Short mmCIF file of C-alpha atoms (C1' of nucleotides) in Angstrom, two decimals:
data_model
loop_
_atom_site.label_atom_id
_atom_site.label_comp_id
_atom_site.label_asym_id
_atom_site.label_seq_id
_atom_site.Cartn_x
_atom_site.Cartn_y
_atom_site.Cartn_z
CA UNK A 1439 33.84 10.03 -33.75
CA UNK A 1440 34.38 13.40 -31.98
CA UNK A 1441 32.12 13.83 -29.01
CA UNK A 1442 30.21 16.94 -28.94
CA UNK A 1443 30.25 19.15 -25.61
CA UNK A 1444 27.30 17.86 -23.65
CA UNK A 1445 24.18 20.13 -23.75
CA UNK A 1446 22.36 21.55 -20.67
CA UNK A 1447 25.38 21.07 -18.45
CA UNK A 1448 25.20 23.23 -15.29
CA UNK A 1449 28.20 25.51 -14.40
CA UNK A 1450 30.84 23.58 -12.66
CA UNK A 1451 30.37 23.37 -8.81
CA UNK A 1452 26.55 24.11 -9.14
CA UNK A 1453 25.66 21.13 -7.08
CA UNK A 1454 27.49 22.62 -4.04
CA UNK A 1455 24.98 25.42 -4.07
CA UNK A 1456 21.95 23.32 -4.79
CA UNK A 1457 18.86 23.82 -2.70
CA UNK A 1458 18.29 20.12 -2.40
CA UNK A 1459 22.03 19.16 -1.79
CA UNK A 1460 21.44 18.12 1.76
CA UNK A 1461 18.32 15.86 1.34
CA UNK A 1462 18.78 14.28 -2.06
CA UNK A 1463 20.92 11.18 -3.04
CA UNK A 1464 23.89 13.42 -3.36
CA UNK A 1465 23.86 14.03 0.35
CA UNK A 1466 25.80 10.72 0.50
CA UNK A 1467 28.69 12.35 -1.24
CA UNK A 1468 31.34 14.80 0.23
CA UNK A 1469 31.66 18.16 -1.40
CA UNK A 1470 34.72 16.96 -3.41
CA UNK A 1471 32.83 13.82 -4.60
CA UNK A 1472 29.55 15.40 -5.91
CA UNK A 1473 31.75 16.40 -8.88
CA UNK A 1474 31.44 12.96 -10.19
CA UNK A 1475 27.69 13.03 -9.96
CA UNK A 1476 27.45 16.41 -11.66
CA UNK A 1477 29.66 15.17 -14.42
CA UNK A 1478 26.91 12.65 -15.55
CA UNK A 1479 24.14 14.95 -14.67
CA UNK A 1480 21.85 16.53 -17.20
CA UNK A 1481 19.33 19.31 -16.20
CA UNK A 1482 15.73 18.92 -17.30
CA UNK A 1483 12.57 20.91 -16.77
CA UNK A 1484 8.90 20.12 -17.21
CA UNK A 1485 5.82 22.09 -17.60
CA UNK A 1486 2.75 21.37 -15.48
CA UNK A 1487 1.04 18.13 -16.55
CA UNK A 1488 3.99 17.13 -18.81
CA UNK A 1489 4.77 13.43 -18.70
CA UNK A 1490 8.34 12.53 -17.75
CA UNK A 1491 8.00 8.76 -18.22
CA UNK A 1492 5.24 6.44 -19.15
CA UNK A 1493 4.34 3.16 -17.30
CA UNK A 1494 6.25 0.49 -19.13
CA UNK A 1495 9.00 2.67 -20.61
CA UNK A 1496 12.41 1.41 -20.34
CA UNK A 1497 14.23 3.03 -17.32
CA UNK A 1498 17.10 5.10 -19.13
CA UNK A 1499 17.33 7.86 -16.61
CA UNK A 1500 16.75 8.25 -12.84
CA UNK A 1501 16.04 11.73 -11.63
CA UNK A 1502 16.37 14.04 -8.58
CA UNK A 1503 13.59 16.49 -8.35
CA UNK A 1504 15.00 19.94 -7.56
CA UNK A 1505 11.88 22.11 -7.75
CA UNK A 1506 8.16 21.71 -8.48
CA UNK A 1507 6.12 18.50 -7.89
CA UNK A 1508 5.62 15.17 -9.57
CA UNK A 1509 2.90 12.52 -9.42
CA UNK A 1510 3.43 8.84 -9.83
CA UNK A 1511 0.32 7.09 -11.07
CA UNK A 1512 -1.06 4.17 -12.86
CA UNK A 1513 -4.36 3.56 -14.57
CA UNK A 1514 -6.75 0.71 -15.18
CA UNK A 1515 -8.16 -0.08 -18.59
CA UNK A 1516 -11.45 1.62 -17.68
CA UNK A 1517 -9.76 4.78 -16.65
CA UNK A 1518 -9.73 4.54 -12.94
CA UNK A 1519 -6.44 5.90 -11.58
CA UNK A 1520 -4.34 5.48 -8.55
CA UNK A 1521 -1.64 8.00 -7.49
CA UNK A 1522 1.01 6.20 -5.56
CA UNK A 1523 2.83 9.14 -4.46
CA UNK A 1524 3.84 12.76 -4.83
CA UNK A 1525 7.52 13.76 -5.31
CA UNK A 1526 8.92 16.84 -3.61
CA UNK A 1527 12.12 18.70 -4.24
CA UNK A 1528 15.07 16.29 -3.13
CA UNK A 1529 13.01 13.19 -3.86
CA UNK A 1530 14.38 10.52 -6.18
CA UNK A 1531 12.66 9.05 -9.04
CA UNK A 1532 13.32 5.47 -9.92
CA UNK A 1533 13.55 3.72 -6.58
CA UNK A 1534 11.00 1.15 -7.20
CA UNK A 1535 11.94 0.17 -10.71
CA UNK A 1536 14.48 -2.36 -12.07
CA UNK A 1537 14.69 -1.89 -15.91
CA UNK A 1538 11.22 -0.54 -16.63
CA UNK A 1539 9.25 2.38 -15.17
CA UNK A 1540 6.18 0.66 -13.31
CA UNK A 1541 4.37 4.13 -12.98
CA UNK A 1542 3.74 7.08 -15.04
CA UNK A 1543 5.40 10.34 -13.75
CA UNK A 1544 3.98 13.54 -14.62
CA UNK A 1545 4.59 17.12 -13.49
CA UNK A 1546 1.90 18.48 -11.19
CA UNK A 1547 3.45 22.01 -11.33
CA UNK A 1548 6.38 23.20 -13.41
CA UNK A 1549 9.41 21.26 -12.34
CA UNK A 1550 13.23 21.02 -12.61
CA UNK A 1551 15.19 17.85 -12.24
CA UNK A 1552 18.58 16.45 -12.47
CA UNK A 1553 18.70 13.38 -14.83
CA UNK A 1554 21.23 10.70 -14.53
CA UNK A 1555 21.78 8.02 -17.12
CA UNK A 1556 21.11 4.77 -15.36
CA UNK A 1557 24.25 3.15 -16.83
CA UNK A 1558 26.39 6.02 -15.48
CA UNK A 1559 24.60 5.93 -12.19
CA UNK A 1560 25.12 2.22 -11.82
CA UNK A 1561 28.87 2.88 -12.40
CA UNK A 1562 29.04 5.59 -9.73
CA UNK A 1563 27.20 3.32 -7.30
CA UNK A 1564 30.01 0.88 -7.51
CA UNK A 1565 32.64 3.47 -6.95
CA UNK A 1566 30.81 5.19 -4.00
CA UNK A 1567 29.34 2.60 -1.68
CA UNK A 1568 27.71 5.32 0.38
CA UNK A 1569 25.67 6.29 -2.61
CA UNK A 1570 24.45 2.75 -2.93
CA UNK A 1571 23.68 2.73 0.75
CA UNK A 1572 21.84 5.97 0.54
CA UNK A 1573 19.69 4.70 -2.38
CA UNK A 1574 18.96 1.60 -0.47
CA UNK A 1575 17.89 3.70 2.56
CA UNK A 1576 15.62 5.85 0.46
CA UNK A 1577 14.04 2.74 -0.95
CA UNK A 1578 13.30 1.42 2.53
CA UNK A 1579 11.78 4.76 3.43
CA UNK A 1580 9.62 4.68 0.27
CA UNK A 1581 8.39 1.33 1.26
CA UNK A 1582 7.49 2.14 4.66
CA UNK A 1583 5.56 5.18 3.22
CA UNK A 1584 3.84 2.96 0.76
CA UNK A 1585 2.92 0.54 3.65
CA UNK A 1586 1.48 3.44 5.66
CA UNK A 1587 -0.75 4.33 2.52
CA UNK A 1588 -2.03 0.74 2.67
CA UNK A 1589 -3.49 1.49 6.10
CA UNK A 1590 -4.72 4.94 5.01
CA UNK A 1591 -6.47 3.39 2.00
CA UNK A 1592 -7.70 0.22 3.64
CA UNK A 1593 -8.94 1.40 6.99
CA UNK A 1594 -9.30 5.26 7.41
CA UNK A 1595 -12.50 7.17 6.66
CA UNK A 1596 -12.38 10.05 4.08
CA UNK A 1597 -11.81 12.69 6.67
CA UNK A 1598 -9.26 10.63 8.41
CA UNK A 1599 -7.36 10.13 5.13
CA UNK A 1600 -7.48 13.85 4.30
CA UNK A 1601 -6.14 14.68 7.90
CA UNK A 1602 -3.36 12.19 7.41
CA UNK A 1603 -2.64 13.68 4.02
CA UNK A 1604 -2.14 17.09 5.36
CA UNK A 1605 0.02 16.02 8.06
CA UNK A 1606 2.26 14.09 6.01
CA UNK A 1607 2.58 17.00 3.59
CA UNK A 1608 3.27 19.30 6.50
CA UNK A 1609 5.86 17.00 7.85
CA UNK A 1610 7.58 16.45 4.58
CA UNK A 1611 7.58 20.18 3.94
CA UNK A 1612 9.46 20.60 7.28
CA UNK A 1613 12.02 17.73 6.46
CA UNK A 1614 12.46 19.56 3.13
CA UNK A 1615 13.25 22.74 5.12
CA UNK A 1616 10.19 24.58 4.02
CA UNK A 1617 7.54 26.13 6.33
CA UNK A 1618 5.28 23.31 7.62
CA UNK A 1619 2.26 25.43 8.14
CA UNK A 1620 0.22 26.62 5.82
CA UNK A 1621 0.30 23.38 3.90
CA UNK A 1622 0.69 24.06 0.17
CA UNK A 1623 -1.50 21.90 -2.13
CA UNK A 1624 -0.15 22.41 -5.73
CA UNK A 1625 -2.15 19.47 -6.96
CA UNK A 1626 -5.88 19.61 -7.97
CA UNK A 1627 -8.54 17.98 -6.03
CA UNK A 1628 -8.67 15.17 -8.48
CA UNK A 1629 -5.15 14.24 -7.70
CA UNK A 1630 -5.84 14.23 -4.12
CA UNK A 1631 -8.92 11.96 -4.73
CA UNK A 1632 -6.97 9.54 -6.77
CA UNK A 1633 -4.21 9.43 -4.18
CA UNK A 1634 -6.59 8.74 -1.30
CA UNK A 1635 -8.98 6.47 -2.97
CA UNK A 1636 -11.90 8.80 -2.97
CA UNK A 1637 -13.91 11.04 -5.47
CA UNK A 1638 -13.33 14.74 -5.83
CA UNK A 1639 -16.70 15.36 -4.19
CA UNK A 1640 -15.81 13.48 -1.20
CA UNK A 1641 -12.50 15.19 -0.98
CA UNK A 1642 -14.13 18.55 -1.13
CA UNK A 1643 -16.71 17.62 1.57
CA UNK A 1644 -13.85 16.43 3.79
CA UNK A 1645 -12.01 19.68 3.43
CA UNK A 1646 -15.35 21.50 4.35
CA UNK A 1647 -15.67 19.13 7.29
CA UNK A 1648 -12.24 19.89 8.67
CA UNK A 1649 -12.69 23.63 8.22
CA UNK A 1650 -16.06 23.66 9.91
CA UNK A 1651 -14.66 21.60 12.70
CA UNK A 1652 -12.05 24.28 13.03
CA UNK A 1653 -9.13 21.97 12.51
CA UNK A 1654 -7.93 23.90 9.32
CA UNK A 1655 -8.44 27.08 7.49
CA UNK A 1656 -8.67 27.22 3.72
CA UNK A 1657 -7.56 30.74 2.50
CA UNK A 1658 -7.77 29.29 -0.95
CA UNK A 1659 -8.16 25.85 -2.65
CA UNK A 1660 -4.39 25.34 -2.67
CA UNK A 1661 -3.51 26.44 0.83
CA UNK A 1662 -4.57 24.60 4.10
CA UNK A 1663 -3.56 26.20 7.25
CA UNK A 1664 -3.40 23.82 10.08
CA UNK A 1665 -5.22 25.28 13.17
CA UNK A 1666 -5.32 22.33 15.50
CA UNK A 1667 -2.59 19.98 14.72
CA UNK A 1668 -3.30 17.66 17.69
CA UNK A 1669 -6.99 17.04 16.86
CA UNK A 1670 -5.75 16.52 13.22
CA UNK A 1671 -3.15 13.83 14.46
CA UNK A 1672 -5.92 12.27 16.51
CA UNK A 1673 -8.10 11.97 13.56
CA UNK A 1674 -5.33 10.50 11.42
CA UNK A 1675 -4.43 7.96 14.18
CA UNK A 1676 -0.81 8.97 14.08
CA UNK A 1677 1.51 10.57 16.60
CA UNK A 1678 1.90 14.33 16.12
CA UNK A 1679 5.23 15.25 14.56
CA UNK B 712 35.33 -15.04 28.82
CA UNK B 713 35.04 -18.32 27.10
CA UNK B 714 32.16 -18.43 24.40
CA UNK B 715 29.82 -21.29 24.65
CA UNK B 716 29.09 -23.39 21.67
CA UNK B 717 26.17 -21.64 19.91
CA UNK B 718 22.75 -23.28 20.35
CA UNK B 719 20.37 -24.27 17.67
CA UNK B 720 23.00 -24.35 14.92
CA UNK B 721 22.05 -26.44 11.96
CA UNK B 722 24.48 -29.22 10.78
CA UNK B 723 27.20 -27.78 8.44
CA UNK B 724 26.20 -27.49 4.89
CA UNK B 725 22.42 -27.65 5.66
CA UNK B 726 21.98 -24.33 3.74
CA UNK B 727 23.00 -26.05 0.52
CA UNK B 728 20.01 -28.48 0.78
CA UNK B 729 17.56 -25.70 1.77
CA UNK B 730 14.20 -25.63 0.12
CA UNK B 731 14.35 -21.90 -0.31
CA UNK B 732 18.03 -21.79 -1.26
CA UNK B 733 17.28 -20.46 -4.71
CA UNK B 734 14.79 -17.78 -3.97
CA UNK B 735 15.92 -16.23 -0.59
CA UNK B 736 18.62 -13.73 0.01
CA UNK B 737 21.15 -16.49 0.10
CA UNK B 738 20.76 -17.05 -3.64
CA UNK B 739 23.03 -14.12 -4.09
CA UNK B 740 25.93 -16.27 -2.76
CA UNK B 741 27.74 -19.06 -4.32
CA UNK B 742 27.60 -22.52 -2.74
CA UNK B 743 31.17 -21.92 -1.15
CA UNK B 744 29.97 -18.55 0.29
CA UNK B 745 26.68 -19.37 1.95
CA UNK B 746 28.87 -20.99 4.70
CA UNK B 747 29.43 -17.52 6.11
CA UNK B 748 25.66 -16.90 6.17
CA UNK B 749 25.09 -20.14 7.76
CA UNK B 750 27.58 -19.47 10.41
CA UNK B 751 25.78 -16.37 11.74
CA UNK B 752 22.36 -18.10 11.36
CA UNK B 753 20.11 -19.29 14.16
CA UNK B 754 17.07 -21.52 13.50
CA UNK B 755 13.82 -20.44 14.94
CA UNK B 756 10.22 -21.77 14.75
CA UNK B 757 6.87 -20.24 15.49
CA UNK B 758 3.54 -21.70 16.31
CA UNK B 759 0.44 -20.29 14.57
CA UNK B 760 -0.48 -16.84 15.86
CA UNK B 761 2.74 -16.45 17.81
CA UNK B 762 4.28 -13.03 17.54
CA UNK B 763 7.78 -12.80 16.21
CA UNK B 764 8.33 -8.98 16.58
CA UNK B 765 6.04 -6.20 17.79
CA UNK B 766 5.71 -2.81 16.04
CA UNK B 767 8.25 -0.62 17.62
CA UNK B 768 10.73 -3.33 18.81
CA UNK B 769 14.29 -2.71 18.00
CA UNK B 770 15.39 -4.63 14.94
CA UNK B 771 18.00 -7.03 16.25
CA UNK B 772 17.33 -9.86 13.85
CA UNK B 773 16.40 -10.09 10.26
CA UNK B 774 14.93 -13.33 9.06
CA UNK B 775 14.35 -15.58 6.11
CA UNK B 776 11.12 -17.48 6.23
CA UNK B 777 11.79 -21.18 5.27
CA UNK B 778 8.37 -22.68 5.88
CA UNK B 779 4.83 -21.60 6.94
CA UNK B 780 3.58 -18.05 6.54
CA UNK B 781 3.74 -14.68 8.32
CA UNK B 782 1.61 -11.66 8.32
CA UNK B 783 2.86 -8.23 8.69
CA UNK B 784 0.37 -5.79 10.35
CA UNK B 785 -0.33 -2.73 12.23
CA UNK B 786 -3.33 -1.49 14.19
CA UNK B 787 -4.98 1.71 15.05
CA UNK B 788 -5.69 2.80 18.72
CA UNK B 789 -9.38 1.81 18.20
CA UNK B 790 -8.47 -1.69 16.91
CA UNK B 791 -8.78 -1.32 13.22
CA UNK B 792 -6.15 -3.48 11.55
CA UNK B 793 -4.34 -3.50 8.28
CA UNK B 794 -2.35 -6.24 7.02
CA UNK B 795 0.50 -4.90 4.78
CA UNK B 796 1.61 -8.26 3.48
CA UNK B 797 2.00 -11.99 3.86
CA UNK B 798 5.38 -13.66 3.83
CA UNK B 799 5.91 -16.94 2.05
CA UNK B 800 8.87 -19.22 2.26
CA UNK B 801 11.91 -17.67 0.80
CA UNK B 802 10.71 -14.12 1.73
CA UNK B 803 12.81 -11.89 3.87
CA UNK B 804 11.56 -10.02 7.00
CA UNK B 805 13.14 -6.66 7.67
CA UNK B 806 13.35 -5.02 4.29
CA UNK B 807 11.44 -1.94 5.20
CA UNK B 808 12.96 -1.23 8.58
CA UNK B 809 16.01 0.74 9.66
CA UNK B 810 16.48 0.28 13.42
CA UNK B 811 12.98 -0.57 14.46
CA UNK B 812 10.28 -2.94 13.33
CA UNK B 813 7.65 -0.77 11.80
CA UNK B 814 5.08 -3.61 11.74
CA UNK B 815 4.03 -6.57 13.88
CA UNK B 816 4.91 -9.85 12.52
CA UNK B 817 2.97 -12.91 13.39
CA UNK B 818 2.74 -16.53 12.25
CA UNK B 819 -0.38 -17.40 10.21
CA UNK B 820 0.54 -20.99 10.42
CA UNK B 821 3.33 -22.82 12.12
CA UNK B 822 6.58 -21.43 10.73
CA UNK B 823 10.28 -21.96 10.50
CA UNK B 824 12.77 -19.26 9.96
CA UNK B 825 16.40 -18.50 9.67
CA UNK B 826 17.39 -15.62 12.08
CA UNK B 827 20.39 -13.35 11.36
CA UNK B 828 21.57 -10.83 14.00
CA UNK B 829 21.54 -7.51 12.19
CA UNK B 830 25.12 -6.58 13.30
CA UNK B 831 26.39 -9.74 11.77
CA UNK B 832 24.48 -9.32 8.57
CA UNK B 833 25.51 -5.68 8.24
CA UNK B 834 29.03 -7.06 8.29
CA UNK B 835 28.42 -9.73 5.73
CA UNK B 836 26.77 -7.20 3.42
CA UNK B 837 29.97 -5.23 3.38
CA UNK B 838 32.04 -8.41 2.39
CA UNK B 839 29.71 -9.65 -0.23
CA UNK B 840 28.33 -6.74 -2.34
CA UNK B 841 26.08 -9.14 -4.21
CA UNK B 842 24.29 -9.85 -0.93
CA UNK B 843 23.65 -6.12 -0.58
CA UNK B 844 22.44 -5.81 -4.15
CA UNK B 845 20.13 -8.68 -3.74
CA UNK B 846 18.62 -7.12 -0.53
CA UNK B 847 18.32 -3.94 -2.45
CA UNK B 848 16.62 -5.71 -5.38
CA UNK B 849 14.05 -7.43 -2.94
CA UNK B 850 13.34 -4.04 -1.35
CA UNK B 851 12.57 -2.66 -4.71
CA UNK B 852 10.29 -5.53 -5.48
CA UNK B 853 8.58 -5.08 -2.17
CA UNK B 854 8.03 -1.48 -2.94
CA UNK B 855 6.40 -2.27 -6.29
CA UNK B 856 4.29 -4.72 -4.60
CA UNK B 857 3.17 -2.22 -1.91
CA UNK B 858 2.30 0.23 -4.71
CA UNK B 859 0.21 -2.37 -6.50
CA UNK B 860 -1.65 -2.80 -3.24
CA UNK B 861 -2.36 0.87 -3.21
CA UNK B 862 -4.23 0.38 -6.40
CA UNK B 863 -6.10 -2.58 -5.19
CA UNK B 864 -7.15 -0.87 -1.99
CA UNK B 865 -7.82 2.49 -3.53
CA UNK B 866 -9.63 1.71 -6.64
CA UNK B 867 -10.92 -1.93 -6.96
CA UNK B 868 -14.21 -3.23 -5.85
CA UNK B 869 -14.36 -6.20 -3.32
CA UNK B 870 -14.68 -8.89 -5.92
CA UNK B 871 -11.92 -7.27 -8.04
CA UNK B 872 -9.71 -7.07 -4.85
CA UNK B 873 -10.29 -10.80 -4.19
CA UNK B 874 -9.66 -11.81 -7.71
CA UNK B 875 -6.28 -10.03 -7.65
CA UNK B 876 -5.44 -11.40 -4.35
CA UNK B 877 -5.90 -14.98 -5.58
CA UNK B 878 -4.10 -14.30 -8.70
CA UNK B 879 -1.15 -12.90 -6.78
CA UNK B 880 -1.20 -15.91 -4.42
CA UNK B 881 -1.16 -18.17 -7.32
CA UNK B 882 1.75 -16.46 -9.06
CA UNK B 883 3.93 -16.21 -5.86
CA UNK B 884 3.31 -19.99 -5.34
CA UNK B 885 4.62 -20.56 -8.81
CA UNK B 886 7.62 -18.31 -8.22
CA UNK B 887 8.18 -20.24 -5.03
CA UNK B 888 8.19 -23.41 -7.01
CA UNK B 889 4.91 -24.76 -5.50
CA UNK B 890 1.72 -25.63 -7.61
CA UNK B 891 -0.02 -22.43 -8.53
CA UNK B 892 -3.51 -24.08 -8.62
CA UNK B 893 -5.29 -24.72 -6.40
CA UNK B 894 -4.40 -21.71 -4.46
CA UNK B 895 -3.79 -22.44 -0.72
CA UNK B 896 -5.19 -19.90 1.82
CA UNK B 897 -3.60 -20.79 5.18
CA UNK B 898 -4.86 -17.44 6.66
CA UNK B 899 -8.41 -16.87 8.13
CA UNK B 900 -11.02 -14.70 6.26
CA UNK B 901 -10.32 -11.94 8.85
CA UNK B 902 -6.74 -11.71 7.65
CA UNK B 903 -7.85 -11.47 4.04
CA UNK B 904 -10.32 -8.91 4.98
CA UNK B 905 -7.63 -6.83 6.88
CA UNK B 906 -5.39 -7.13 3.96
CA UNK B 907 -7.94 -6.11 1.36
CA UNK B 908 -9.47 -3.37 3.40
CA UNK B 909 -12.79 -5.14 3.61
CA UNK B 910 -15.02 -6.75 6.35
CA UNK B 911 -15.18 -10.68 6.77
CA UNK B 912 -18.63 -10.66 5.48
CA UNK B 913 -17.73 -8.85 2.28
CA UNK B 914 -14.75 -11.30 1.70
CA UNK B 915 -17.08 -14.24 2.24
CA UNK B 916 -19.72 -12.78 -0.19
CA UNK B 917 -16.98 -12.06 -2.74
CA UNK B 918 -15.83 -15.72 -2.51
CA UNK B 919 -19.41 -16.89 -3.09
CA UNK B 920 -19.75 -14.60 -6.03
CA UNK B 921 -16.60 -15.81 -7.70
CA UNK B 922 -17.76 -19.32 -7.08
CA UNK B 923 -21.26 -18.79 -8.41
CA UNK B 924 -19.99 -17.05 -11.51
CA UNK B 925 -17.73 -20.16 -12.17
CA UNK B 926 -14.37 -18.48 -11.84
CA UNK B 927 -13.20 -20.44 -8.88
CA UNK B 928 -14.29 -23.58 -6.94
CA UNK B 929 -14.03 -23.82 -3.11
CA UNK B 930 -13.38 -27.34 -2.06
CA UNK B 931 -12.99 -25.86 1.41
CA UNK B 932 -12.44 -22.62 2.93
CA UNK B 933 -8.78 -22.84 2.71
CA UNK B 934 -8.42 -23.99 -0.86
CA UNK B 935 -9.45 -21.95 -4.02
CA UNK B 936 -9.19 -23.70 -7.40
CA UNK B 937 -8.93 -21.22 -10.18
CA UNK B 938 -11.26 -22.38 -12.94
CA UNK B 939 -11.18 -19.36 -15.33
CA UNK B 940 -7.84 -17.55 -14.89
CA UNK B 941 -8.44 -15.11 -17.89
CA UNK B 942 -11.76 -13.99 -16.41
CA UNK B 943 -10.20 -13.55 -13.04
CA UNK B 944 -7.32 -11.47 -14.56
CA UNK B 945 -9.80 -9.46 -16.44
CA UNK B 946 -11.56 -8.71 -13.23
CA UNK B 947 -8.32 -7.89 -11.34
CA UNK B 948 -7.42 -5.53 -14.18
CA UNK B 949 -3.97 -7.14 -14.58
CA UNK B 950 -2.30 -9.23 -17.19
CA UNK B 951 -2.57 -12.88 -16.82
CA UNK B 952 0.60 -14.53 -15.58
"C1'" DC C 973 -14.78 40.76 -19.67
"C1'" DG C 974 -16.03 36.31 -20.98
"C1'" DG C 975 -15.35 31.44 -21.16
"C1'" DC C 976 -13.27 27.44 -19.26
"C1'" DA C 977 -11.57 24.51 -15.87
"C1'" DT C 978 -11.75 23.68 -11.07
"C1'" DA C 979 -14.09 23.41 -6.68
"C1'" DT C 980 -18.08 23.17 -3.81
"C1'" DT C 981 -22.62 21.97 -2.50
"C1'" DG C 982 -27.01 19.38 -2.94
"C1'" DA C 983 -30.21 15.38 -3.77
"C1'" DG C 984 -30.64 10.57 -4.53
"C1'" DG C 985 -29.11 5.87 -5.04
"C1'" DA C 986 -25.95 1.95 -4.86
"C1'" DA C 987 -22.79 -0.65 -2.49
"C1'" DT C 988 -20.60 -2.16 1.59
"C1'" DA C 989 -20.57 -2.03 6.65
"C1'" DT C 990 -23.10 -3.47 10.50
"C1'" DC C 991 -25.82 -6.50 13.27
"C1'" DA C 992 -27.79 -11.05 13.78
"C1'" DA C 993 -28.70 -15.87 12.81
"C1'" DT C 994 -27.27 -20.25 10.80
"C1'" DC C 995 -23.97 -23.37 9.24
"C1'" DT C 996 -19.35 -25.55 9.15
"C1'" DT C 997 -15.00 -26.86 10.76
"C1'" DT C 998 -11.75 -27.76 14.41
"C1'" DG C 999 -10.07 -29.21 18.38
"C1'" DT C 1000 -10.90 -31.50 23.15
"C1'" DG C 1001 -12.05 -34.63 26.49
"C1'" DG C 1002 -15.07 -38.46 27.67
"C1'" DC D 862 -14.39 -42.84 18.02
"C1'" DC D 863 -17.80 -39.86 19.03
"C1'" DA D 864 -20.01 -35.76 21.38
"C1'" DC D 865 -19.64 -31.34 22.36
"C1'" DA D 866 -17.97 -26.74 22.61
"C1'" DA D 867 -15.72 -22.99 20.49
"C1'" DA D 868 -13.97 -20.68 16.52
"C1'" DG D 869 -14.61 -19.65 11.93
"C1'" DA D 870 -17.41 -19.04 7.80
"C1'" DT D 871 -21.55 -18.04 5.45
"C1'" DT D 872 -26.02 -15.98 4.48
"C1'" DG D 873 -29.57 -12.61 5.50
"C1'" DA D 874 -31.73 -8.03 6.75
"C1'" DT D 875 -30.90 -3.35 7.62
"C1'" DA D 876 -28.38 0.91 8.00
"C1'" DT D 877 -24.92 3.94 6.73
"C1'" DT D 878 -21.55 5.82 3.85
"C1'" DC D 879 -19.74 7.25 0.05
"C1'" DC D 880 -20.43 7.49 -4.92
"C1'" DT D 881 -23.11 9.38 -8.87
"C1'" DC D 882 -25.39 12.80 -11.08
"C1'" DA D 883 -26.61 17.75 -11.30
"C1'" DA D 884 -26.44 22.61 -10.22
"C1'" DT D 885 -23.80 26.36 -8.54
"C1'" DA D 886 -19.84 28.99 -7.31
"C1'" DT D 887 -15.03 30.31 -7.70
"C1'" DG D 888 -10.89 31.10 -9.89
"C1'" DC D 889 -7.85 31.64 -13.92
"C1'" DC D 890 -6.24 32.92 -18.34
"C1'" DG D 891 -6.69 34.87 -22.73
#
DNA sequence: CGGCATATTGAGGAATATCAATCTTTGTGG
DNA sequence: CCACAAAGATTGATATTCCTCAATATGCCG
């Protein structure tokens, strides 16, 4: 059977100009090697709140987020929800899972992704050991991050949780080569609440507290300007970055 | 310079008889290959509460726990502590870390371990790709586990947290080929509290509640017999295993 | 401009932390 | 082997914190 020309393929060499080239999985490959990745890649885009994969779905694709933001979440039968993480451009979706997605992934804001069929990706990983090493390294980093969250959820007060959340977002923005000060908050308060194990009201009150104490400014609900980073770090119980 | 015969070396072939052979990293290797692992291995033992590695220490060894139990924890400047996990025989220490231990590891009860110098281990991983794959798979499992904990810490009530804790311990005991009921609790209540983000008093009251409701029996403080596994699973919001 | 979703603020109550006392277990030395 | 001290676990009384419910304010999109 004749194979139709694959849809949604980016123009050849597009990966080389990609915004996230230096921080995503593909950073493991040399310029003349990314081509192999590009060949198995399919572009996708999501609108805000669109679901990419549901908890329990078979893992047929893995993804690199190139723009926008995703949330990974799971819910209890009675509706209680926990967000285990937010993905920023350059982040990889599928690090934790073997054959099945263990979390639901949804777009917080309009998002663009590179989709890789897992079968093809598994093949590439065997050809390029550095790709495998990079994935393993990203998994380790995700694990450290999840363990940090255990401390945040288990032992920090609401204001401390929010302080640490803002600092982590700021630091990650910097790592992703974006301005680290006003911190952009594309997600609604309910998402922050479900990430920090709080209610929206408590999140809102914690924002107000940080503002009244002069640690941050809030030009609008989706922008937090860090005024006193040291005090914020003190609160969060972590070293300033 | 002449190299002295290495100390603490187990008799040749000991790995083949090892209790944890089938569940630890070494399960990735065939019987005739574990020899390579055994050659770089050094046996260690720890007494209860002895520290194996401190948060921030350079990662010079990785370990497989062969008996006993370890806790991984970190502390805030003011003394608040969070335990990110307990290690059971067959578990691997060092999955999350690159060059530095990000958590303190201590013995809950007397423990025995196989220690592998990271340099040697890095070398072996290159020779045996299956070893690398297995480590990556164990890291993914640890990540899923840490994300489950985020739900537990962020959204479950104390009794629900304890129920889920007992069920996880029970399931892991089974996976580790030990009886899954009664559940053995080698760690003190303070450890359970610092793992579940509660106080000792609340942990104690939660045990009492589960006992009074007929879901468990408590022959002694370190033994919990599961009486109604379904009700316990219901509480924990997870499928019975 | 109006209507809806989201965010903030307020009042009250429920749940868990805190403080304190008792009970139990463990380990040690006589 | 028993007595005793010390640590750990449980139970009780109280206080604080955060959640719940309700009202108001703000922003956003048609």
